[in-house]
PDB file of C-alpha atoms in Angstrom:
ATOM      1  CA  MET A 924     184.649 148.299  16.942  1.00 54.00           C
ATOM      2  CA  ALA A 925     182.071 151.047  17.868  1.00 57.00           C
ATOM      3  CA  GLN A 926     182.900 153.615  19.937  1.00 60.00           C
ATOM      4  CA  THR A 927     181.265 153.353  23.461  1.00 65.00           C
ATOM      5  CA  LYS A 928     181.102 155.734  26.516  1.00 76.00           C
ATOM      6  CA  MET A 929     184.216 154.604  28.641  1.00 82.00           C
ATOM      7  CA  ARG A 930     183.546 154.745  32.327  1.00 87.00           C
ATOM      8  CA  LEU A 931     187.192 154.127  33.239  1.00 92.00           C
ATOM      9  CA  ARG A 932     189.702 156.830  33.489  1.00 92.00           C
ATOM     10  CA  LYS A 933     193.424 157.394  33.613  1.00 95.00           C
ATOM     11  CA  GLY A 934     194.719 156.863  37.154  1.00 94.00           C
ATOM     12  CA  ASP A 935     191.820 154.472  38.223  1.00 94.00           C
ATOM     13  CA  THR A 936     192.962 151.270  39.920  1.00 95.00           C
ATOM     14  CA  VAL A 937     191.455 148.196  38.211  1.00 96.00           C
ATOM     15  CA  VAL A 938     191.651 144.355  38.606  1.00 96.00           C
ATOM     16  CA  ILE A 939     191.954 141.913  35.518  1.00 96.00           C
ATOM     17  CA  LEU A 940     189.132 139.636  35.119  1.00 95.00           C
ATOM     18  CA  SER A 941     190.482 137.091  32.728  1.00 94.00           C
ATOM     19  CA  GLY A 942     193.593 136.030  30.697  1.00 91.00           C
ATOM     20  CA  LYS A 943     197.319 135.477  32.034  1.00 92.00           C
ATOM     21  CA  ASP A 944     197.160 138.484  34.457  1.00 91.00           C
ATOM     22  CA  ARG A 945     193.876 137.470  36.112  1.00 94.00           C
ATOM     23  CA  ASP A 946     193.295 138.714  39.592  1.00 94.00           C
ATOM     24  CA  ARG A 947     196.128 141.247  39.392  1.00 95.00           C
ATOM     25  CA  ARG A 948     195.787 144.820  40.246  1.00 96.00           C
ATOM     26  CA  GLY A 949     197.096 148.079  38.403  1.00 95.00           C
ATOM     27  CA  LYS A 950     196.727 151.588  37.630  1.00 96.00           C
ATOM     28  CA  ILE A 951     195.414 152.638  34.136  1.00 96.00           C
ATOM     29  CA  LEU A 952     198.084 154.549  32.291  1.00 96.00           C
ATOM     30  CA  ARG A 953     195.976 155.346  29.150  1.00 96.00           C
ATOM     31  CA  VAL A 954     192.463 155.002  27.848  1.00 95.00           C
ATOM     32  CA  LEU A 955     191.774 154.224  24.192  1.00 94.00           C
ATOM     33  CA  PRO A 956     188.083 154.919  23.911  1.00 92.00           C
ATOM     34  CA  LYS A 957     188.091 154.544  20.099  1.00 92.00           C
ATOM     35  CA  ASP A 958     189.207 151.140  20.180  1.00 91.00           C
ATOM     36  CA  GLY A 959     187.526 150.197  23.772  1.00 92.00           C
ATOM     37  CA  LYS A 960     190.844 149.322  25.361  1.00 95.00           C
ATOM     38  CA  VAL A 961     193.087 150.536  28.238  1.00 96.00           C
ATOM     39  CA  VAL A 962     196.766 150.340  29.085  1.00 96.00           C
ATOM     40  CA  VAL A 963     197.180 149.026  32.678  1.00 96.00           C
ATOM     41  CA  GLU A 964     200.664 149.479  34.397  1.00 95.00           C
ATOM     42  CA  GLY A 965     202.735 146.418  34.757  1.00 92.00           C
ATOM     43  CA  LEU A 966     200.214 144.102  33.209  1.00 93.00           C
ATOM     44  CA  ASN A 967     199.869 142.537  29.829  1.00 93.00           C
ATOM     45  CA  LEU A 968     203.426 143.047  28.976  1.00 94.00           C
ATOM     46  CA  ALA A 969     205.221 142.398  25.723  1.00 95.00           C
ATOM     47  CA  LYS A 970     208.814 142.138  24.813  1.00 96.00           C
ATOM     48  CA  LYS A 971     210.279 144.829  22.541  1.00 93.00           C
ATOM     49  CA  HIS A 972     213.639 144.574  20.881  1.00 94.00           C
ATOM     50  CA  SER A 973     215.487 147.740  20.655  1.00 92.00           C
ATOM     51  CA  ARG A 974     218.495 148.526  18.891  1.00 92.00           C
ATOM     52  CA  PRO A 975     221.444 150.530  20.651  1.00 92.00           C
ATOM     53  CA  THR A 976     221.117 154.090  19.500  1.00 91.00           C
ATOM     54  CA  LYS A 977     222.830 157.404  20.695  1.00 92.00           C
ATOM     55  CA  THR A 978     220.041 158.189  23.132  1.00 88.00           C
ATOM     56  CA  SER A 979     219.810 154.643  24.746  1.00 82.00           C
ATOM     57  CA  PRO A 980     223.143 153.004  24.038  1.00 88.00           C
ATOM     58  CA  GLN A 981     222.397 149.890  25.897  1.00 88.00           C
ATOM     59  CA  GLY A 982     219.614 148.569  23.635  1.00 86.00           C
ATOM     60  CA  GLY A 983     218.178 145.001  24.664  1.00 91.00           C
ATOM     61  CA  VAL A 984     214.901 143.566  25.254  1.00 91.00           C
ATOM     62  CA  ILE A 985     212.335 146.051  27.111  1.00 90.00           C
ATOM     63  CA  ASP A 986     209.009 144.986  28.544  1.00 93.00           C
ATOM     64  CA  ILE A 987     206.196 147.404  27.470  1.00 93.00           C
ATOM     65  CA  PRO A 988     202.496 147.434  28.603  1.00 93.00           C
ATOM     66  CA  MET A 989     199.999 146.680  25.617  1.00 95.00           C
ATOM     67  CA  PRO A 990     196.240 147.763  25.695  1.00 96.00           C
ATOM     68  CA  LEU A 991     193.747 145.082  26.837  1.00 94.00           C
ATOM     69  CA  SER A 992     189.778 145.263  26.472  1.00 94.00           C
ATOM     70  CA  ALA A 993     187.961 147.485  28.772  1.00 93.00           C
ATOM     71  CA  SER A 994     185.527 144.552  29.327  1.00 93.00           C
ATOM     72  CA  LYS A 995     188.433 142.624  30.849  1.00 94.00           C
ATOM     73  CA  VAL A 996     188.907 144.954  33.704  1.00 95.00           C
ATOM     74  CA  MET A 997     186.848 146.073  36.560  1.00 95.00           C
ATOM     75  CA  LEU A 998     187.427 149.222  38.658  1.00 94.00           C
ATOM     76  CA  ILE A 999     188.393 148.809  42.337  1.00 95.00           C
ATOM     77  CA  CYS A1000     186.535 151.299  44.628  1.00 92.00           C
ATOM     78  CA  PRO A1001     188.615 153.369  46.780  1.00 89.00           C
ATOM     79  CA  GLY A1002     186.196 153.247  49.666  1.00 87.00           C
ATOM     80  CA  CYS A1003     185.406 149.784  50.071  1.00 89.00           C
ATOM     81  CA  SER A1004     188.445 148.252  48.055  1.00 90.00           C
ATOM     82  CA  LYS A1005     186.152 145.748  46.220  1.00 91.00           C
ATOM     83  CA  PRO A1006     185.812 145.386  42.411  1.00 93.00           C
ATOM     84  CA  THR A1007     182.674 147.207  41.557  1.00 92.00           C
ATOM     85  CA  ARG A1008     180.511 148.198  38.570  1.00 91.00           C
ATOM     86  CA  ILE A1009     180.119 151.731  38.059  1.00 88.00           C
ATOM     87  CA  SER A1010     176.699 153.750  38.308  1.00 88.00           C
ATOM     88  CA  ARG A1011     176.146 157.462  36.913  1.00 85.00           C
ATOM     89  CA  ASP A1012     174.632 159.546  39.467  1.00 82.00           C
ATOM     90  CA  THR A1013     173.730 163.301  38.689  1.00 82.00           C
ATOM     91  CA  THR A1014     174.309 165.551  41.713  1.00 75.00           C
ATOM     92  CA  GLY A1015     173.960 169.063  40.821  1.00 78.00           C
ATOM     93  CA  ASN A1016     174.998 169.902  37.135  1.00 83.00           C
ATOM     94  CA  GLU A1017     177.504 167.200  36.476  1.00 85.00           C
ATOM     95  CA  PRO A1018     177.219 163.405  36.351  1.00 85.00           C
ATOM     96  CA  VAL A1019     179.536 161.689  38.979  1.00 88.00           C
ATOM     97  CA  ARG A1020     180.701 158.020  39.195  1.00 89.00           C
ATOM     98  CA  ALA A1021     179.520 156.079  42.060  1.00 89.00           C
ATOM     99  CA  CYS A1022     180.174 152.447  43.494  1.00 88.00           C
ATOM    100  CA  LYS A1023     177.597 150.098  43.153  1.00 86.00           C
ATOM    101  CA  HIS A1024     178.450 148.473  46.669  1.00 84.00           C
ATOM    102  CA  CYS A1025     178.904 151.271  49.070  1.00 85.00           C
ATOM    103  CA  GLY A1026     177.397 154.158  47.116  1.00 83.00           C
ATOM    104  CA  ARG A1027     180.577 156.340  47.575  1.00 87.00           C
ATOM    105  CA  THR A1028     181.424 158.753  44.671  1.00 88.00           C
ATOM    106  CA  ILE A1029     184.482 158.084  42.787  1.00 85.00           C
ATOM    107  CA  ASP A1030     185.291 161.417  41.321  1.00 73.00           C
TER     108      ASP A1030
END
């Protein structure tokens, strides 16, 4: 996949647009711009079987969040609490992210 500019950042609150976790909200844990994917806390979980080791003597089945496509998530604006697209405004020297609904800067 071609690398594109990611408008999502670690710590953003997003909503899932499609799939088994549709309409659920979560916080971004990790952004993978090379793959065009994001990892969202508590969503798109996969079961991983781990053996008992010295560090974790219990072992068992662990739920871990897996990456999902960045096109399947939409940012939640902290101002209006709605799913929104992101516009890039240049105020001063640096570009900032802004909400398309209310116009509030997100950064």
